[in-house]
PDB file of C-alpha atoms in Angstrom:
ATOM      1  CA  MET E 842      90.365 106.511  43.650  1.00 54.00           C
ATOM      2  CA  ALA E 843      87.704 108.461  41.744  1.00 71.00           C
ATOM      3  CA  THR E 844      85.575 110.976  43.603  1.00 81.00           C
ATOM      4  CA  ILE E 845      82.482 109.860  45.479  1.00 83.00           C
ATOM      5  CA  GLY E 846      79.062 111.322  44.839  1.00 83.00           C
ATOM      6  CA  LYS E 847      76.320 112.691  47.054  1.00 86.00           C
ATOM      7  CA  TYR E 848      74.798 109.220  46.977  1.00 90.00           C
ATOM      8  CA  ASN E 849      76.825 106.143  46.101  1.00 96.00           C
ATOM      9  CA  TYR E 850      76.083 102.548  45.217  1.00 98.00           C
ATOM     10  CA  ILE E 851      77.566  99.072  45.552  1.00 99.00           C
ATOM     11  CA  ILE E 852      76.790  96.829  42.603  1.00 98.00           C
ATOM     12  CA  PHE E 853      77.609  93.297  43.648  1.00 99.00           C
ATOM     13  CA  ASP E 854      77.189  89.665  42.729  1.00 97.00           C
ATOM     14  CA  PHE E 855      78.017  86.324  44.287  1.00 98.00           C
ATOM     15  CA  GLU E 856      78.696  82.969  42.762  1.00 97.00           C
ATOM     16  CA  THR E 857      77.571  80.341  45.238  1.00 98.00           C
ATOM     17  CA  GLY E 858      77.798  76.643  45.980  1.00 98.00           C
ATOM     18  CA  GLY E 859      74.014  76.270  45.808  1.00 98.00           C
ATOM     19  CA  LEU E 860      70.790  78.206  46.291  1.00 98.00           C
ATOM     20  CA  ASP E 861      70.429  78.218  50.089  1.00 98.00           C
ATOM     21  CA  SER E 862      72.494  80.742  52.043  1.00 98.00           C
ATOM     22  CA  THR E 863      72.176  78.660  55.217  1.00 98.00           C
ATOM     23  CA  LYS E 864      73.383  75.461  53.537  1.00 99.00           C
ATOM     24  CA  ASN E 865      75.638  76.574  50.679  1.00 99.00           C
ATOM     25  CA  PRO E 866      78.615  78.953  50.747  1.00 99.00           C
ATOM     26  CA  ILE E 867      79.625  81.965  48.695  1.00 99.00           C
ATOM     27  CA  THR E 868      82.315  80.880  46.240  1.00 98.00           C
ATOM     28  CA  GLU E 869      83.165  84.196  44.573  1.00 98.00           C
ATOM     29  CA  ILE E 870      82.431  87.879  45.141  1.00 98.00           C
ATOM     30  CA  GLY E 871      82.487  90.735  42.678  1.00 98.00           C
ATOM     31  CA  MET E 872      81.621  94.288  43.685  1.00 98.00           C
ATOM     32  CA  MET E 873      81.858  97.719  42.115  1.00 98.00           C
ATOM     33  CA  LEU E 874      81.556 101.061  43.893  1.00 98.00           C
ATOM     34  CA  VAL E 875      79.712 103.615  41.768  1.00 97.00           C
ATOM     35  CA  ASN E 876      79.251 107.384  41.988  1.00 96.00           C
ATOM     36  CA  GLY E 877      75.504 107.974  41.867  1.00 92.00           C
ATOM     37  CA  ASP E 878      75.883 111.439  40.361  1.00 92.00           C
ATOM     38  CA  ASN E 879      77.671 110.435  37.167  1.00 93.00           C
ATOM     39  CA  LEU E 880      77.310 106.611  37.306  1.00 94.00           C
ATOM     40  CA  LYS E 881      81.073 106.184  36.998  1.00 95.00           C
ATOM     41  CA  GLU E 882      83.114 103.457  38.642  1.00 97.00           C
ATOM     42  CA  ILE E 883      84.920 104.486  41.829  1.00 97.00           C
ATOM     43  CA  ASN E 884      86.553 101.186  42.692  1.00 97.00           C
ATOM     44  CA  LYS E 885      86.009  97.456  42.256  1.00 97.00           C
ATOM     45  CA  TRP E 886      87.119  94.205  43.861  1.00 98.00           C
ATOM     46  CA  GLU E 887      86.737  90.491  43.301  1.00 98.00           C
ATOM     47  CA  SER E 888      87.937  87.326  45.016  1.00 98.00           C
ATOM     48  CA  TYR E 889      87.334  83.622  45.443  1.00 98.00           C
ATOM     49  CA  ILE E 890      86.111  82.629  48.909  1.00 98.00           C
ATOM     50  CA  LYS E 891      87.351  79.595  50.806  1.00 98.00           C
ATOM     51  CA  PRO E 892      84.652  77.153  51.975  1.00 98.00           C
ATOM     52  CA  TYR E 893      83.355  78.048  55.432  1.00 98.00           C
ATOM     53  CA  ASN E 894      81.196  76.835  58.303  1.00 98.00           C
ATOM     54  CA  ASN E 895      80.985  73.311  56.855  1.00 98.00           C
ATOM     55  CA  LEU E 896      78.498  74.475  54.213  1.00 98.00           C
ATOM     56  CA  THR E 897      77.900  72.256  51.200  1.00 98.00           C
ATOM     57  CA  LEU E 898      79.381  72.848  47.754  1.00 98.00           C
ATOM     58  CA  GLU E 899      76.909  71.335  45.304  1.00 98.00           C
ATOM     59  CA  LYS E 900      78.433  69.777  42.194  1.00 97.00           C
ATOM     60  CA  ARG E 901      75.827  71.288  39.868  1.00 97.00           C
ATOM     61  CA  ALA E 902      76.623  74.794  41.084  1.00 96.00           C
ATOM     62  CA  LEU E 903      80.362  74.291  40.616  1.00 96.00           C
ATOM     63  CA  ASP E 904      79.787  72.805  37.158  1.00 95.00           C
ATOM     64  CA  ILE E 905      77.738  75.821  36.084  1.00 92.00           C
ATOM     65  CA  THR E 906      80.190  78.421  37.393  1.00 92.00           C
ATOM     66  CA  MET E 907      83.224  76.317  36.406  1.00 94.00           C
ATOM     67  CA  ILE E 908      84.873  77.224  39.708  1.00 96.00           C
ATOM     68  CA  THR E 909      87.004  74.444  41.154  1.00 96.00           C
ATOM     69  CA  GLU E 910      87.633  73.525  44.763  1.00 96.00           C
ATOM     70  CA  SER E 911      91.326  74.130  44.095  1.00 97.00           C
ATOM     71  CA  GLN E 912      90.561  77.743  43.138  1.00 97.00           C
ATOM     72  CA  LEU E 913      88.410  78.177  46.236  1.00 98.00           C
ATOM     73  CA  ASN E 914      91.144  76.895  48.528  1.00 96.00           C
ATOM     74  CA  LYS E 915      93.404  79.666  47.190  1.00 97.00           C
ATOM     75  CA  GLY E 916      90.783  82.297  48.000  1.00 98.00           C
ATOM     76  CA  ILE E 917      90.289  84.426  51.095  1.00 99.00           C
ATOM     77  CA  ASP E 918      88.397  83.367  54.199  1.00 98.00           C
ATOM     78  CA  ILE E 919      84.886  84.614  54.877  1.00 99.00           C
ATOM     79  CA  LYS E 920      85.998  87.025  57.613  1.00 99.00           C
ATOM     80  CA  GLN E 921      88.413  88.727  55.248  1.00 99.00           C
ATOM     81  CA  MET E 922      85.653  89.016  52.669  1.00 99.00           C
ATOM     82  CA  VAL E 923      83.314  90.660  55.173  1.00 99.00           C
ATOM     83  CA  ASP E 924      86.058  92.962  56.475  1.00 99.00           C
ATOM     84  CA  THR E 925      86.988  94.059  52.951  1.00 99.00           C
ATOM     85  CA  PHE E 926      83.342  94.670  52.096  1.00 99.00           C
ATOM     86  CA  CYS E 927      83.046  96.891  55.185  1.00 98.00           C
ATOM     87  CA  ILE E 928      86.198  98.848  54.326  1.00 98.00           C
ATOM     88  CA  LEU E 929      84.992  99.492  50.787  1.00 98.00           C
ATOM     89  CA  ALA E 930      81.498 100.486  51.934  1.00 98.00           C
ATOM     90  CA  LYS E 931      82.978 102.936  54.438  1.00 96.00           C
ATOM     91  CA  SER E 932      85.231 104.397  51.742  1.00 96.00           C
ATOM     92  CA  ILE E 933      82.174 105.790  49.922  1.00 96.00           C
ATOM     93  CA  THR E 934      80.214 106.810  53.022  1.00 94.00           C
ATOM     94  CA  PRO E 935      80.540 110.519  53.937  1.00 88.00           C
ATOM     95  CA  LYS E 936      82.234 111.161  57.258  1.00 85.00           C
ATOM     96  CA  GLY E 937      79.799 111.707  60.093  1.00 82.00           C
ATOM     97  CA  ASP E 938      76.923 110.073  58.234  1.00 84.00           C
ATOM     98  CA  LYS E 939      74.353 108.447  60.507  1.00 78.00           C
ATOM     99  CA  GLY E 940      72.910 106.096  57.932  1.00 78.00           C
ATOM    100  CA  GLN E 941      71.032 107.994  55.230  1.00 84.00           C
ATOM    101  CA  LYS E 942      74.005 108.333  52.900  1.00 92.00           C
ATOM    102  CA  ARG E 943      75.437 104.880  53.302  1.00 95.00           C
ATOM    103  CA  PRO E 944      75.809 103.180  49.909  1.00 97.00           C
ATOM    104  CA  THR E 945      72.782 101.446  48.439  1.00 97.00           C
ATOM    105  CA  LEU E 946      73.148  97.866  47.244  1.00 98.00           C
ATOM    106  CA  VAL E 947      72.336  97.122  43.601  1.00 98.00           C
ATOM    107  CA  GLY E 948      72.055  93.704  41.989  1.00 98.00           C
ATOM    108  CA  HIS E 949      70.099  91.518  39.595  1.00 97.00           C
ATOM    109  CA  ASN E 950      67.662  89.444  41.656  1.00 96.00           C
ATOM    110  CA  VAL E 951      69.443  91.152  44.516  1.00 98.00           C
ATOM    111  CA  ALA E 952      67.492  89.500  47.341  1.00 97.00           C
ATOM    112  CA  PHE E 953      69.265  86.240  46.536  1.00 98.00           C
ATOM    113  CA  ASP E 954      72.703  87.800  46.992  1.00 98.00           C
ATOM    114  CA  ILE E 955      71.683  89.762  50.076  1.00 98.00           C
ATOM    115  CA  SER E 956      70.615  86.572  51.823  1.00 98.00           C
ATOM    116  CA  PHE E 957      74.159  85.214  51.423  1.00 99.00           C
ATOM    117  CA  LEU E 958      75.696  88.537  52.441  1.00 99.00           C
ATOM    118  CA  LYS E 959      73.596  88.699  55.603  1.00 98.00           C
ATOM    119  CA  TYR E 960      74.542  85.157  56.537  1.00 99.00           C
ATOM    120  CA  ALA E 961      78.234  85.988  56.107  1.00 99.00           C
ATOM    121  CA  PHE E 962      77.945  89.172  58.183  1.00 99.00           C
ATOM    122  CA  ASN E 963      76.049  87.393  60.947  1.00 98.00           C
ATOM    123  CA  LEU E 964      78.612  84.589  60.950  1.00 98.00           C
ATOM    124  CA  CYS E 965      81.357  87.179  61.467  1.00 98.00           C
ATOM    125  CA  GLY E 966      79.464  89.018  64.205  1.00 98.00           C
ATOM    126  CA  LYS E 967      78.660  92.111  62.135  1.00 98.00           C
ATOM    127  CA  ASN E 968      75.425  93.845  61.156  1.00 96.00           C
ATOM    128  CA  LEU E 969      75.119  94.580  57.441  1.00 97.00           C
ATOM    129  CA  ALA E 970      72.772  97.507  58.160  1.00 95.00           C
ATOM    130  CA  ASP E 971      75.678  99.323  59.842  1.00 94.00           C
ATOM    131  CA  TYR E 972      77.446  99.597  56.485  1.00 96.00           C
ATOM    132  CA  VAL E 973      74.793  99.950  53.771  1.00 97.00           C
ATOM    133  CA  HIS E 974      71.570 101.874  53.369  1.00 95.00           C
ATOM    134  CA  SER E 975      68.604 100.554  55.327  1.00 93.00           C
ATOM    135  CA  ASN E 976      65.252 101.741  56.620  1.00 86.00           C
ATOM    136  CA  GLN E 977      66.328 101.206  60.241  1.00 74.00           C
ATOM    137  CA  LYS E 978      65.267  97.554  60.384  1.00 78.00           C
ATOM    138  CA  GLU E 979      65.768  96.202  56.878  1.00 89.00           C
ATOM    139  CA  ILE E 980      68.302  96.547  54.089  1.00 95.00           C
ATOM    140  CA  THR E 981      67.089  98.598  51.124  1.00 94.00           C
ATOM    141  CA  ALA E 982      68.384  97.678  47.688  1.00 97.00           C
ATOM    142  CA  ILE E 983      67.761  98.299  44.000  1.00 97.00           C
ATOM    143  CA  ASP E 984      66.897  95.278  41.894  1.00 98.00           C
ATOM    144  CA  THR E 985      67.631  95.590  38.173  1.00 97.00           C
ATOM    145  CA  MET E 986      65.473  92.527  37.546  1.00 96.00           C
ATOM    146  CA  LYS E 987      62.464  94.420  38.931  1.00 95.00           C
ATOM    147  CA  LEU E 988      63.365  97.450  36.819  1.00 95.00           C
ATOM    148  CA  ALA E 989      63.482  95.238  33.727  1.00 95.00           C
ATOM    149  CA  GLN E 990      60.091  93.707  34.519  1.00 94.00           C
ATOM    150  CA  MET E 991      58.598  97.162  34.956  1.00 93.00           C
ATOM    151  CA  MET E 992      60.104  98.603  31.783  1.00 91.00           C
ATOM    152  CA  TRP E 993      59.410  95.733  29.391  1.00 93.00           C
ATOM    153  CA  SER E 994      56.821  93.418  31.004  1.00 89.00           C
ATOM    154  CA  ASP E 995      58.484  90.475  29.269  1.00 83.00           C
ATOM    155  CA  GLU E 996      58.211  86.904  30.466  1.00 83.00           C
ATOM    156  CA  LYS E 997      61.982  86.716  30.735  1.00 90.00           C
ATOM    157  CA  SER E 998      64.017  88.943  33.032  1.00 92.00           C
ATOM    158  CA  ASN E 999      67.233  87.035  33.655  1.00 92.00           C
ATOM    159  CA  LEU E1000      70.462  88.973  33.264  1.00 92.00           C
ATOM    160  CA  GLY E1001      71.442  87.472  29.928  1.00 90.00           C
ATOM    161  CA  TYR E1002      68.069  88.304  28.365  1.00 91.00           C
ATOM    162  CA  CYS E1003      68.151  91.876  29.708  1.00 94.00           C
ATOM    163  CA  CYS E1004      71.620  92.391  28.273  1.00 91.00           C
ATOM    164  CA  LYS E1005      70.454  91.261  24.831  1.00 91.00           C
ATOM    165  CA  LYS E1006      67.494  93.611  25.122  1.00 91.00           C
ATOM    166  CA  ILE E1007      69.750  96.664  25.323  1.00 92.00           C
ATOM    167  CA  GLY E1008      72.612  95.374  23.185  1.00 92.00           C
ATOM    168  CA  ILE E1009      75.119  94.511  25.920  1.00 87.00           C
ATOM    169  CA  ASP E1010      77.501  91.605  25.407  1.00 83.00           C
ATOM    170  CA  HIS E1011      77.359  89.254  28.398  1.00 75.00           C
ATOM    171  CA  VAL E1012      80.434  87.056  28.162  1.00 71.00           C
ATOM    172  CA  ASP E1013      81.520  84.528  30.778  1.00 67.00           C
ATOM    173  CA  ALA E1014      78.189  84.616  32.597  1.00 64.00           C
ATOM    174  CA  HIS E1015      78.231  83.165  36.093  1.00 66.00           C
ATOM    175  CA  ARG E1016      81.513  84.788  36.970  1.00 81.00           C
ATOM    176  CA  ALA E1017      80.939  87.376  39.650  1.00 92.00           C
ATOM    177  CA  MET E1018      82.782  90.394  38.225  1.00 94.00           C
ATOM    178  CA  ASN E1019      81.479  89.832  34.701  1.00 93.00           C
ATOM    179  CA  ASP E1020      77.946  89.825  36.073  1.00 95.00           C
ATOM    180  CA  VAL E1021      78.702  92.959  38.107  1.00 97.00           C
ATOM    181  CA  VAL E1022      79.953  94.859  35.053  1.00 95.00           C
ATOM    182  CA  VAL E1023      76.892  94.056  32.940  1.00 95.00           C
ATOM    183  CA  THR E1024      74.571  94.787  35.884  1.00 96.00           C
ATOM    184  CA  TRP E1025      76.261  98.197  36.170  1.00 96.00           C
ATOM    185  CA  LYS E1026      75.627  98.829  32.463  1.00 95.00           C
ATOM    186  CA  LEU E1027      72.019  97.659  32.757  1.00 96.00           C
ATOM    187  CA  TRP E1028      71.385  99.778  35.854  1.00 96.00           C
ATOM    188  CA  SER E1029      73.016 102.805  34.186  1.00 94.00           C
ATOM    189  CA  TYR E1030      70.695 102.304  31.217  1.00 94.00           C
ATOM    190  CA  PHE E1031      67.639 102.439  33.484  1.00 94.00           C
ATOM    191  CA  VAL E1032      68.932 105.431  35.462  1.00 94.00           C
ATOM    192  CA  ARG E1033      69.643 107.417  32.311  1.00 92.00           C
ATOM    193  CA  ALA E1034      66.190 106.537  30.979  1.00 92.00           C
ATOM    194  CA  MET E1035      64.600 107.839  34.178  1.00 91.00           C
ATOM    195  CA  ARG E1036      66.724 110.968  34.229  1.00 89.00           C
ATOM    196  CA  GLY E1037      65.766 111.565  30.615  1.00 85.00           C
ATOM    197  CA  GLY E1038      62.189 112.216  31.715  1.00 49.00           C
ATOM    198  CA  ASN E1039      60.316 109.219  30.326  1.00 46.00           C
ATOM    199  CA  ASN E1040      57.619 107.333  32.203  1.00 45.00           C
ATOM    200  CA  THR E1041      59.949 104.818  33.861  1.00 44.00           C
ATOM    201  CA  THR E1042      59.585 104.756  37.636  1.00 44.00           C
ATOM    202  CA  THR E1043      61.608 103.188  40.415  1.00 42.00           C
ATOM    203  CA  LYS E1044      58.556 102.250  42.475  1.00 45.00           C
ATOM    204  CA  GLY E1045      58.777  98.530  43.098  1.00 46.00           C
ATOM    205  CA  SER E1046      62.473  98.290  42.220  1.00 52.00           C
ATOM    206  CA  VAL E1047      63.605  99.383  45.657  1.00 50.00           C
ATOM    207  CA  ILE E1048      63.041  96.433  47.946  1.00 46.00           C
ATOM    208  CA  THR E1049      63.526  95.488  51.537  1.00 49.00           C
ATOM    209  CA  VAL E1050      64.900  92.117  52.459  1.00 46.00           C
ATOM    210  CA  GLU E1051      64.019  90.247  55.626  1.00 45.00           C
ATOM    211  CA  GLU E1052      65.875  87.218  56.923  1.00 39.00           C
ATOM    212  CA  ASN E1053      62.877  84.908  56.647  1.00 38.00           C
ATOM    213  CA  LYS E1054      61.681  85.900  53.181  1.00 42.00           C
ATOM    214  CA  THR E1055      63.712  83.531  51.040  1.00 40.00           C
ATOM    215  CA  GLN E1056      61.327  81.451  48.976  1.00 38.00           C
ATOM    216  CA  GLU E1057      60.309  84.141  46.507  1.00 39.00           C
ATOM    217  CA  PHE E1058      63.788  84.827  45.180  1.00 39.00           C
ATOM    218  CA  ARG E1059      64.726  81.142  45.197  1.00 42.00           C
ATOM    219  CA  ASN E1060      61.815  80.542  42.851  1.00 40.00           C
ATOM    220  CA  THR E1061      62.970  83.274  40.438  1.00 40.00           C
ATOM    221  CA  PHE E1062      66.721  82.653  40.613  1.00 41.00           C
ATOM    222  CA  GLN E1063      68.367  81.248  37.509  1.00 41.00           C
ATOM    223  CA  PHE E1064      71.904  79.904  37.274  1.00 37.00           C
TER     224      PHE E1064
END
């Protein structure tokens, strides 16, 4: 495994069986561990997730992602997904850390994915804030969609549009790891721009996510 940095990040994405984390399940996870010093990949993992807790798989969601129920039934169960997530998060957390150097979550419209992640952790009797960076009560995360809105002020800010904006090929959209890889490239673009000394700022891109604040990201989510 590559070396970890002073601060490290988890870029992640879910494919889901619908838009509501309390009604629809995660169908696929993709996550990449990234060294925050040099923006290089440390490790990555992806898997299909078996249906769980009698949540509903909506046909439209499966049609868009082109994930079949047969593929899902060959996946891992939700507990194994949560356990693996925890193991990977711990692998890039310095020993003895009390919370400030836990990895920060990164995603595109990340509040959507965090709502599903929190539901999965709660279902498995774990607290997500014990494994990733938080401000004591709430998870903190970096949203590349917010960064894009700040940098360009365009009407569009979905992942495909942002990739075109900076010349990234986004093939096989709506597959978790493919979305993770392009989100990594997009995030790296913004970080390098900020480190280069221009006027880009992260204010507003670092968000906190509460359990009951779901409507805003549902309204902005695009399959």
